[in-house]
Amino acid sequence: MNTVGMIYKTTIFGSSHGPAVGCVVDGCPAGVAISVDRIQKQLDRRRPGSSDVSSPRKEKDHLIILSGLLEGKATGASITGVVNNKDTESKVYDAFKVVPRPGHADFTATMKYHGFHDHRGGGMFSGRMTIPLVISGSIAMQALESRGIRVAAHSLRIGRIWAKSNPPIPDIERVARKSDVGCADPSVAKLMKAEILDAKREGDSVGGIIECIASGLPVGVGEPFFNSVESVLSHLLYSIPAIKGIEFGAGFQVAEMKGSENNDQFKVRNGKVITETNNSGGVLGGITNGMPIVLRVAVKPTPSIGKTQRSVNLKEMKETDLEIVGRHDPCIVPRAVPVVESVVSTGLLDLMLAGGLF
Amino acid sequence: MNTVGMIYKTTIFGSSHGPAVGCVVDGCPAGVAISVDRIQKQLDRRRPGSSDVSSPRKEKDHLIILSGLLEGKATGASITGVVNNKDTESKVYDAFKVVPRPGHADFTATMKYHGFHDHRGGGMFSGRMTIPLVISGSIAMQALESRGIRVAAHSLRIGRIWAKSNPPIPDIERVARKSDVGCADPSVAKLMKAEILDAKREGDSVGGIIECIASGLPVGVGEPFFNSVESVLSHLLYSIPAIKGIEFGAGFQVAEMKGSENNDQFKVRNGKVITETNNSGGVLGGITNGMPIVLRVAVKPTPSIGKTQRSVNLKEMKETDLEIVGRHDPCIVPRAVPVVESVVSTGLLDLMLAGGLF
Amino acid sequence: MNTVGMIYKTTIFGSSHGPAVGCVVDGCPAGVAISVDRIQKQLDRRRPGSSDVSSPRKEKDHLIILSGLLEGKATGASITGVVNNKDTESKVYDAFKVVPRPGHADFTATMKYHGFHDHRGGGMFSGRMTIPLVISGSIAMQALESRGIRVAAHSLRIGRIWAKSNPPIPDIERVARKSDVGCADPSVAKLMKAEILDAKREGDSVGGIIECIASGLPVGVGEPFFNSVESVLSHLLYSIPAIKGIEFGAGFQVAEMKGSENNDQFKVRNGKVITETNNSGGVLGGITNGMPIVLRVAVKPTPSIGKTQRSVNLKEMKETDLEIVGRHDPCIVPRAVPVVESVVSTGLLDLMLAGGLF
Amino acid sequence: MNTVGMIYKTTIFGSSHGPAVGCVVDGCPAGVAISVDRIQKQLDRRRPGSSDVSSPRKEKDHLIILSGLLEGKATGASITGVVNNKDTESKVYDAFKVVPRPGHADFTATMKYHGFHDHRGGGMFSGRMTIPLVISGSIAMQALESRGIRVAAHSLRIGRIWAKSNPPIPDIERVARKSDVGCADPSVAKLMKAEILDAKREGDSVGGIIECIASGLPVGVGEPFFNSVESVLSHLLYSIPAIKGIEFGAGFQVAEMKGSENNDQFKVRNGKVITETNNSGGVLGGITNGMPIVLRVAVKPTPSIGKTQRSVNLKEMKETDLEIVGRHDPCIVPRAVPVVESVVSTGLLDLMLAGGLF
């Protein structure tokens, strides 16, 4: 099931250590201007090796477009983007087919695919599979921007360090997109970086929370009953490896709120209906109400750590110690920030097209 | 978009005050034994009017099967279940088309459907639309049980009152399914009930958290990349009105965990690979690992409250006070418990069928 | 797989001798005027027992709408239509589970569903399952007519008798819709009727060809590569039991044509680009070119005949004679005419919605 | 809509004169042996320039696999195959955006995509887009062969020349696959070739009929109601450019048959239920009955011809003469033969997987 979407359909392919990763994006309306440079810039933000908080794997991740664009515009045909894999060290992964790494898909993939899956580098479960998500999402983001919609994410929390929730989108675009920890507040960013480097020193890793905001959407986006905004976005967001929680607006805090506190009261400003608060996160009955969409996702600490772990030799069905050597990120939150922006863009464009609102 | 599913497809229809609500369920394998009584029992748990913590709307919610079953077994054709609507008071809802209720879909539906939607009783956004979800889910649950899989949910939190997380499934089945607040611990249930009645007295409402556990699943359920267990279940769960957050396993707590804490170490017990902890919630790389699936959803406080609220007269574009008279639940968490069980069952059966594992 | 469609989705249910047959139709835009009377009129055309060329099974086929319409307009929610089954004689069908009727689905259904299918009256393979197709199609037809599009079918051939191809749509609407053999030419209709009654007298049946024309479509309907007009329409048309061939425009005659004969030359009339001939049947590259869509389907002779046939007792795996007693049509072409109109309408509305052209 | 399939999903991309054409094939079960050489061989059969009955465009059509195979076996991940475009002459096509070629998609594509489509070489409407169909189909064919299923097509008719219908599959594999006109009978092949060369000399083209046979299928393949074998195969077949008719078994001949002639009588041979005749083409009620599937498709004469044609200058809306210079096939039937085999294989594998029969 490597295809997702109603009208704007994304089909992904590839594996970490195969020849390439990429995607085919279908349903982008003919005539929408798409800059390949801008897609490349989002890929560069996702790319490892750019700072000491990420894995030292060095890849240019150079995007090649095989179809669907002509003279800078979508042709109406499917758009194919490919990134070749280069800096791969596959041998180290052979052992994980027999002794699976805790927190990784080694065990479940071996069982599901009877050992025939491409296990090298995590195969199709690798974080590298978020490259196609970024390609699809960057195309969608450009289409959305042509309608005045902006989608921006930032690191809200890394380990014990919290940033302020719901910063203005221009702050995210100006600060967070340049921060090596994806944070919109430079002073908090320093603390987050220290938190990551602490974990790195211990041979350990840390998790975090990413917040994403989408503004400028018209009222009426969302296709109930089953394709509510929350359903479509969470479906896509939970495809990102390492996401373990998703909440919209007040999220889990609604559990402790009274109806009178949680209900967003309507008011009129500049001839438009808006709400005083935004506990709904911009979505009522699964449909956008014109307020910004606000959502947060919990990102687990990278499962690849330097510390010795306990696992099982599947051939002998015996418990054993496991030490993982190789390159890994002490925290993947910063690199996941553009991925979250991307899948939210993909989902919103699809919903707008399905609703006849693009 | 009233259809969901890959192989086990659910199509829902109806509105709160129309002639009926119901669903067509496709893909149930021929020969699976389905008891209509057991579907009815789940519907009865969802039904209002059964205790003083729920709305006094009185409906028998009597299920009629129009197709797909013969002599107590699925025929392989689509199964249709219908519940007629009876106790409806529609007039009161006319006003909400002009002055939308905060926290409800009145505003977004009016904008999206240009006023043509059936607004009576919340129409297709009514909690009554969870009846079809329960029908589909109860059929799925019976299919799953025939393979030794059990799905059970309970009220983990209501307002300020927490129950213990992750109770044994038999406790849920024995205690929570009979509790009028859906709680597996009788002493906590009393406190939860008091919390609800407190809110009721104030003309207010409270939210909560529902936890759902699925045990007995084989390793290998889940269809990456896009149809991971988390993606499919969250897609369905976010269709339930009032859900604002979903987390699996350690959920949002992963943000503060180190990799060494969060990774579930593998071990062998009785010739099976299991994990020492279950922070993953039974899902690795989007695929079941044989441990119980554990998930939690945040339920917002019922938006219909007795207190005066602020809204906007959409015709005159003027702010106005709004008082909602009529019947409503001070807390919908208890009634949502069987709905959560149901959609989790629907999603898991679909994933098993899609993976050739049923 | 009882659901079909991209945006305008039809889900059917029921069986010949179960409680009811019906469908859920999703995606009809809110606000489209839908007359239930007009759906009923199309159902009446499909209904048996109305003349001596059809089966004497007497059913009112009274349509009940359970959802999706309010004050004569689509609400944007899914529309459910149900027809209860009444005049059923089920016992006679028990034997066909053991000794399958040639030309029917008895054998394949028994094998596929391991005997659990509803075999009574042909179950879900019955011609009665075209009732939901007519409901869905009549709704679609009304939506199309609101945009000036007309869809009309007629009996082009019954047995050895041919009518003239491609008559004007008003002739079909005026004459063929009232003819008991579905023919647009009254003098040919008499010959067709005689052909059917001849077969009836012999305890036999005859087949035929139905032609369907759709006019008034804009240029640009059709979603290549895979959802060409021909692909979508043939997918739906081949769902109608008894269809064994489908051709568009010149159809199978293209095999003997030169390119210079088959190519439709472009010209300009009244400021519009049209073609001199219409060998393409209104579709170029899978996309409508503004000329009428013209298609023909081959309908096999009713497999239920009075003559003794050879079959196999599946329990004993022995060959045996089979005599079918019961009610059947000597020719189903006339009753299939409104069904062909219906599924063509369903497919065209779906394509228009998917292409953003409605 | 460049994706098709339920479980075995094919997503195609590319255009005639863009960088490449290709496809992503999802759902091939892990562990199935796939020879890239055999895919290449099918591509070579489709390739032009191999004889004087086809276009002189010279392309190696060398297949590159980007994902999904490891050590000769499917990994369970999506399989991506790409063929780079080389021998392109684009300039000649600029004119067709203004003066569309009769019988081509120039006019409909320009209208649908507002001129933004890639018009060079026919773009995504080019016969070159059948390369991805052959890649997907050759993978499917190898999967089917591992279960003893064989799919084979041949030229039944070219222009006025008919071959014998329904030849033994080994004859097709041995003779037709090596014939430059795709014919299973060498003496008829000579006449067919003469027919094509006659048309070529006149600057004209001829059409034909391709017949395809699939043997070895189990009983029970096909997913009624909407995904009957005929529906799924015709959906795919009508995606092939130039197909204007499709029939199964007796096809259009059923119109003149009596029920007693058309019904295939059941009998027992070697402990298996078979039918005496095969007018149903192996499909009853949309489900395979164990007899060979037999279908025929009508292929129109190549629309690109050397003769002067009449068209319209779309900018000036004036009629004008059109002469097409460039390379084209006087008959595409031979090159379409492996394409028909391919899409039939794709559809059958998908149906087997969806029915849990692979």
mmCIF file of N, CA, C and O in Angstrom, chain B residues 108-145:
data_model
loop_
_atom_site.group_PDB
_atom_site.id
_atom_site.type_symbol
_atom_site.label_atom_id
_atom_site.label_comp_id
_atom_site.label_asym_id
_atom_site.label_seq_id
_atom_site.Cartn_x
_atom_site.Cartn_y
_atom_site.Cartn_z
ATOM 1 N N THR B 108 -19.519 25.116 9.915
ATOM 2 C CA THR B 108 -18.747 24.572 8.789
ATOM 3 C C THR B 108 -19.652 23.838 7.795
ATOM 4 O O THR B 108 -19.448 23.920 6.583
ATOM 5 N N ALA B 109 -20.673 23.127 8.290
ATOM 6 C CA ALA B 109 -21.576 22.414 7.381
ATOM 7 C C ALA B 109 -22.386 23.398 6.549
ATOM 8 O O ALA B 109 -22.565 23.209 5.335
ATOM 9 N N THR B 110 -22.862 24.457 7.173
ATOM 10 C CA THR B 110 -23.644 25.458 6.439
ATOM 11 C C THR B 110 -22.811 26.066 5.317
ATOM 12 O O THR B 110 -23.294 26.257 4.188
ATOM 13 N N MET B 111 -21.559 26.335 5.601
ATOM 14 C CA MET B 111 -20.685 26.919 4.586
ATOM 15 C C MET B 111 -20.364 25.896 3.496
ATOM 16 O O MET B 111 -20.389 26.204 2.302
ATOM 17 N N LYS B 112 -20.041 24.678 3.890
ATOM 18 C CA LYS B 112 -19.603 23.674 2.911
ATOM 19 C C LYS B 112 -20.742 23.248 1.988
ATOM 20 O O LYS B 112 -20.531 23.074 0.792
ATOM 21 N N TYR B 113 -21.915 23.041 2.562
ATOM 22 C CA TYR B 113 -23.024 22.510 1.761
ATOM 23 C C TYR B 113 -23.998 23.611 1.355
ATOM 24 O O TYR B 113 -25.114 23.333 0.950
ATOM 25 N N HIS B 114 -23.594 24.854 1.494
ATOM 26 C CA HIS B 114 -24.399 25.990 1.044
ATOM 27 C C HIS B 114 -25.806 25.962 1.620
ATOM 28 O O HIS B 114 -26.765 26.377 0.960
ATOM 29 N N GLY B 115 -25.929 25.426 2.819
ATOM 30 C CA GLY B 115 -27.231 25.418 3.473
ATOM 31 C C GLY B 115 -28.150 24.281 3.073
ATOM 32 O O GLY B 115 -29.269 24.171 3.577
ATOM 33 N N PHE B 116 -27.719 23.417 2.166
ATOM 34 C CA PHE B 116 -28.580 22.314 1.726
ATOM 35 C C PHE B 116 -28.475 21.079 2.628
ATOM 36 O O PHE B 116 -29.221 20.125 2.454
ATOM 37 N N HIS B 117 -27.515 21.044 3.523
ATOM 38 C CA HIS B 117 -27.346 19.859 4.363
ATOM 39 C C HIS B 117 -28.543 19.683 5.289
ATOM 40 O O HIS B 117 -29.305 20.612 5.539
ATOM 41 N N ASP B 118 -28.692 18.465 5.784
ATOM 42 C CA ASP B 118 -29.748 18.169 6.751
ATOM 43 C C ASP B 118 -29.216 18.573 8.125
ATOM 44 O O ASP B 118 -28.402 17.879 8.717
ATOM 45 N N HIS B 119 -29.683 19.703 8.590
ATOM 46 C CA HIS B 119 -29.136 20.283 9.820
ATOM 47 C C HIS B 119 -29.851 19.773 11.060
ATOM 48 O O HIS B 119 -29.420 20.015 12.177
ATOM 49 N N ARG B 120 -30.939 19.063 10.863
ATOM 50 C CA ARG B 120 -31.790 18.677 11.988
ATOM 51 C C ARG B 120 -31.086 17.671 12.898
ATOM 52 O O ARG B 120 -30.689 16.599 12.469
ATOM 53 N N GLY B 121 -30.921 18.033 14.129
ATOM 54 C CA GLY B 121 -30.295 17.127 15.091
ATOM 55 C C GLY B 121 -28.808 16.949 14.839
ATOM 56 O O GLY B 121 -28.201 15.979 15.305
ATOM 57 N N GLY B 122 -28.219 17.869 14.087
ATOM 58 C CA GLY B 122 -26.801 17.732 13.776
ATOM 59 C C GLY B 122 -26.587 16.964 12.487
ATOM 60 O O GLY B 122 -25.470 16.837 11.994
ATOM 61 N N GLY B 123 -27.691 16.423 11.941
ATOM 62 C CA GLY B 123 -27.646 15.770 10.632
ATOM 63 C C GLY B 123 -26.615 14.667 10.572
ATOM 64 O O GLY B 123 -26.600 13.763 11.408
ATOM 65 N N MET B 124 -25.739 14.743 9.598
ATOM 66 C CA MET B 124 -24.742 13.687 9.430
ATOM 67 C C MET B 124 -23.524 13.924 10.329
ATOM 68 O O MET B 124 -22.559 13.167 10.267
ATOM 69 N N PHE B 125 -23.568 14.973 11.155
ATOM 70 C CA PHE B 125 -22.488 15.218 12.112
ATOM 71 C C PHE B 125 -22.894 14.795 13.518
ATOM 72 O O PHE B 125 -22.144 14.962 14.465
ATOM 73 N N SER B 126 -24.107 14.264 13.612
ATOM 74 C CA SER B 126 -24.640 13.860 14.911
ATOM 75 C C SER B 126 -23.878 12.664 15.474
ATOM 76 O O SER B 126 -23.370 11.818 14.732
ATOM 77 N N GLY B 127 -23.817 12.578 16.781
ATOM 78 C CA GLY B 127 -23.267 11.399 17.430
ATOM 79 C C GLY B 127 -24.014 10.141 17.022
ATOM 80 O O GLY B 127 -23.488 9.030 17.116
ATOM 81 N N ARG B 128 -25.236 10.342 16.526
ATOM 82 C CA ARG B 128 -26.040 9.203 16.074
ATOM 83 C C ARG B 128 -25.383 8.483 14.887
ATOM 84 O O ARG B 128 -25.670 7.317 14.635
ATOM 85 N N MET B 129 -24.488 9.180 14.173
ATOM 86 C CA MET B 129 -23.800 8.545 13.056
ATOM 87 C C MET B 129 -22.762 7.533 13.538
ATOM 88 O O MET B 129 -22.122 6.862 12.717
ATOM 89 N N THR B 130 -22.589 7.433 14.843
ATOM 90 C CA THR B 130 -21.699 6.369 15.327
ATOM 91 C C THR B 130 -22.428 5.026 15.386
ATOM 92 O O THR B 130 -21.793 3.991 15.571
ATOM 93 N N ILE B 131 -23.753 5.044 15.226
ATOM 94 C CA ILE B 131 -24.494 3.766 15.161
ATOM 95 C C ILE B 131 -23.948 2.897 14.028
ATOM 96 O O ILE B 131 -23.606 1.728 14.252
ATOM 97 N N PRO B 132 -23.852 3.421 12.798
ATOM 98 C CA PRO B 132 -23.258 2.580 11.741
ATOM 99 C C PRO B 132 -21.853 2.111 12.066
ATOM 100 O O PRO B 132 -21.474 0.989 11.713
ATOM 101 N N LEU B 133 -21.066 2.945 12.744
ATOM 102 C CA LEU B 133 -19.711 2.507 13.115
ATOM 103 C C LEU B 133 -19.765 1.301 14.038
ATOM 104 O O LEU B 133 -18.942 0.388 13.941
ATOM 105 N N VAL B 134 -20.744 1.315 14.950
ATOM 106 C CA VAL B 134 -20.871 0.191 15.886
ATOM 107 C C VAL B 134 -21.353 -1.063 15.161
ATOM 108 O O VAL B 134 -20.888 -2.176 15.436
ATOM 109 N N ILE B 135 -22.250 -0.898 14.205
ATOM 110 C CA ILE B 135 -22.715 -2.068 13.441
ATOM 111 C C ILE B 135 -21.531 -2.712 12.720
ATOM 112 O O ILE B 135 -21.274 -3.915 12.850
ATOM 113 N N SER B 136 -20.808 -1.898 11.965
ATOM 114 C CA SER B 136 -19.650 -2.419 11.232
ATOM 115 C C SER B 136 -18.629 -3.043 12.173
ATOM 116 O O SER B 136 -18.095 -4.125 11.922
ATOM 117 N N GLY B 137 -18.376 -2.360 13.279
ATOM 118 C CA GLY B 137 -17.360 -2.830 14.208
ATOM 119 C C GLY B 137 -17.760 -4.098 14.940
ATOM 120 O O GLY B 137 -16.909 -4.942 15.245
ATOM 121 N N SER B 138 -19.034 -4.242 15.224
ATOM 122 C CA SER B 138 -19.466 -5.444 15.941
ATOM 123 C C SER B 138 -19.387 -6.669 15.052
ATOM 124 O O SER B 138 -19.101 -7.775 15.521
ATOM 125 N N ILE B 139 -19.648 -6.463 13.773
ATOM 126 C CA ILE B 139 -19.469 -7.571 12.826
ATOM 127 C C ILE B 139 -17.984 -7.934 12.769
ATOM 128 O O ILE B 139 -17.613 -9.111 12.866
ATOM 129 N N ALA B 140 -17.138 -6.929 12.660
ATOM 130 C CA ALA B 140 -15.695 -7.175 12.602
ATOM 131 C C ALA B 140 -15.208 -7.851 13.878
ATOM 132 O O ALA B 140 -14.395 -8.780 13.839
ATOM 133 N N MET B 141 -15.711 -7.381 15.010
ATOM 134 C CA MET B 141 -15.268 -7.940 16.290
ATOM 135 C C MET B 141 -15.584 -9.437 16.381
ATOM 136 O O MET B 141 -14.780 -10.224 16.882
ATOM 137 N N GLN B 142 -16.725 -9.824 15.856
ATOM 138 C CA GLN B 142 -17.082 -11.241 15.886
ATOM 139 C C GLN B 142 -16.176 -12.052 14.960
ATOM 140 O O GLN B 142 -15.804 -13.185 15.284
ATOM 141 N N ALA B 143 -15.849 -11.463 13.829
ATOM 142 C CA ALA B 143 -14.913 -12.141 12.924
ATOM 143 C C ALA B 143 -13.556 -12.295 13.605
ATOM 144 O O ALA B 143 -12.938 -13.365 13.572
ATOM 145 N N LEU B 144 -13.084 -11.229 14.265
ATOM 146 C CA LEU B 144 -11.786 -11.285 14.944
ATOM 147 C C LEU B 144 -11.801 -12.311 16.071
ATOM 148 O O LEU B 144 -10.842 -13.062 16.263
ATOM 149 N N GLU B 145 -12.891 -12.330 16.830
ATOM 150 C CA GLU B 145 -12.959 -13.267 17.960
ATOM 151 C C GLU B 145 -12.882 -14.711 17.499
ATOM 152 O O GLU B 145 -12.356 -15.569 18.203
#
